[in-house]
Amino acid sequence: MKKSILITGGAGFIGSHVVRLFVNKYPDYRIINLDCLTYAGNLENLKDIEDKDNYVFSKVDINEEKLLEMVFNDYQVTDVIHLAAESHVDRSISDPLAFVKTNVMGTVNLLNTARKYWKDLENHLFYHVSTDEVYGSLDDGGYFTETTPYDPQSPYSASKASSDHFVRAYANTYGMKTIISNCSNNYGPNQFPEKLIPLCIHNIKEKKSLPVYGKGENVRDWLYVEDHARAIDVVFHKGIQGETYNIGGFNEWKNISIVRLLCEIMDKKLGREAGESAKLITFVKDRAGHDLRYAIDAQKINRELGWAPSLTFEVGIEKTVDWYLDNDTWLQGVTSGDYQHYYKVHYS
Ligand code: NAD
Ligand code: TYD
């Protein structure tokens, strides 16, 4: 094995795309998917690669020190790509401590294990996958660059900012080789339907109301998940130790425009009359402390590492809708049980 890479959170939305890309593209790497399978983790996401020789799954919580050590020993982990996290802003508002436990304490536990196991720190990479939300909220002008000061506004972004700081502290204090990337909002197949795009696709299909927070004027910068996975591959292999790379699609949309676009696309695909699904749009109470706008300046990764998004939003969103319509069993599976309870509590 050339490398033995531990990918945490590999059963989640972005993680599963990263695991698939690495397993298929690098048959001489061992890929260890370490995930404790919270409500957001789903091994169904990886059915197509689960029998590959260079893939293993390990059901471990990143807070479990002893089990983490066993994984590092058993698989002689050479590098880490860390994606495991609590990832939903709304859940962070109702239960901030869960975010501290996984995103902050779990990350520090993982850093400690890596530091203990890797005797020669300069030969190993700890790559931390983070979010643009650490930079706070923009008004109508400007972009987040790699030097924008941190200004997290939600419990989720505060926990991710804290984990970013710990990663940098381990580089500075112990000489650990680290890289961080901060990416904008992802969309695409396998995203849990608590996030805006899959939630709307699911509700349009079921003819349920489409909850738009506030006036729907908030802006997000959307990137297709496979393009994020490609960026992670490029950063992992070509990124410079100690650097930060912002990843984004230069693709800003107001929430209400995205919801309207999904209604139009799905009316056509489902053979409904034009305008039928838009009647489901319902403006609801705004999210507490709702960040107005995120927008990433992704010029550095383009200039220095040669990465650019491969898909336009128009193509990506069609592919996404098609995936959800073609994968009804997946959608039914994740929207039964706990999801019903979450939905009722959050949206009633
Ligand atoms: P997700 O919620 O879909 O998946 C998270 C995964 O982590 C799940 O498989 C879950 O089971 C696992 N996990 C959670 N807590 C764990 C723990 N204590 N131990 C082990 N595994 C645990 O999240 P996502 O959207 O795929 O995001 C992945 C990463 O990318 C996160 O770090 C997130 O902050 C970051 N990110 C996400 C976005 C986005 O738009 N979704 C954008 C930028 C960065
Ligand atoms: P989300 O997908 O939760 O991602 P994030 O909060 O990390 O940006 O939300 C995207 C945008 O959509 C955000 O501005 C909040 C808004 N939103 C709604 O209007 N209604 C909803 O039901 C959800 C989940 C989000």
Tab-separated table of C-alpha atoms in Angstrom, residues 3 26 47 87 89 102 112 118 122 124 129 139 141-142 227 266-267 269 285-286 291 311 332-333 344-345:
chain	number	residue	atom	x	y	z
A	3	LYS	CA	-0.739	5.205	1.536
A	26	TYR	CA	-6.177	5.132	-6.221
A	47	LYS	CA	-22.935	0.152	-1.729
A	87	SER	CA	-23.087	19.719	10.041
A	89	VAL	CA	-26.906	24.891	11.487
A	102	THR	CA	-17.926	16.119	17.847
A	112	ASN	CA	-3.946	13.732	19.592
A	118	TRP	CA	2.948	9.384	13.920
A	122	GLU	CA	6.762	15.530	8.724
A	124	HIS	CA	2.155	12.519	7.396
A	129	VAL	CA	-12.219	19.830	5.779
A	139	ASP	CA	-23.540	41.993	3.107
A	141	GLY	CA	-20.376	43.277	-1.454
A	142	GLY	CA	-17.132	41.320	-1.333
A	227	ASP	CA	-16.557	19.042	-7.595
A	266	MET	CA	-39.828	19.311	-10.931
A	267	ASP	CA	-43.126	20.459	-12.452
A	269	LYS	CA	-40.157	16.194	-14.650
A	285	LYS	CA	-40.153	32.291	10.861
A	286	ASP	CA	-36.545	33.206	10.136
A	291	ASP	CA	-26.271	34.745	8.106
A	311	LEU	CA	-20.359	21.602	-13.821
A	332	GLN	CA	-37.863	6.851	1.914
A	333	GLY	CA	-35.230	5.168	4.098
A	344	LYS	CA	-42.334	17.937	13.361
A	345	VAL	CA	-40.366	19.560	16.179
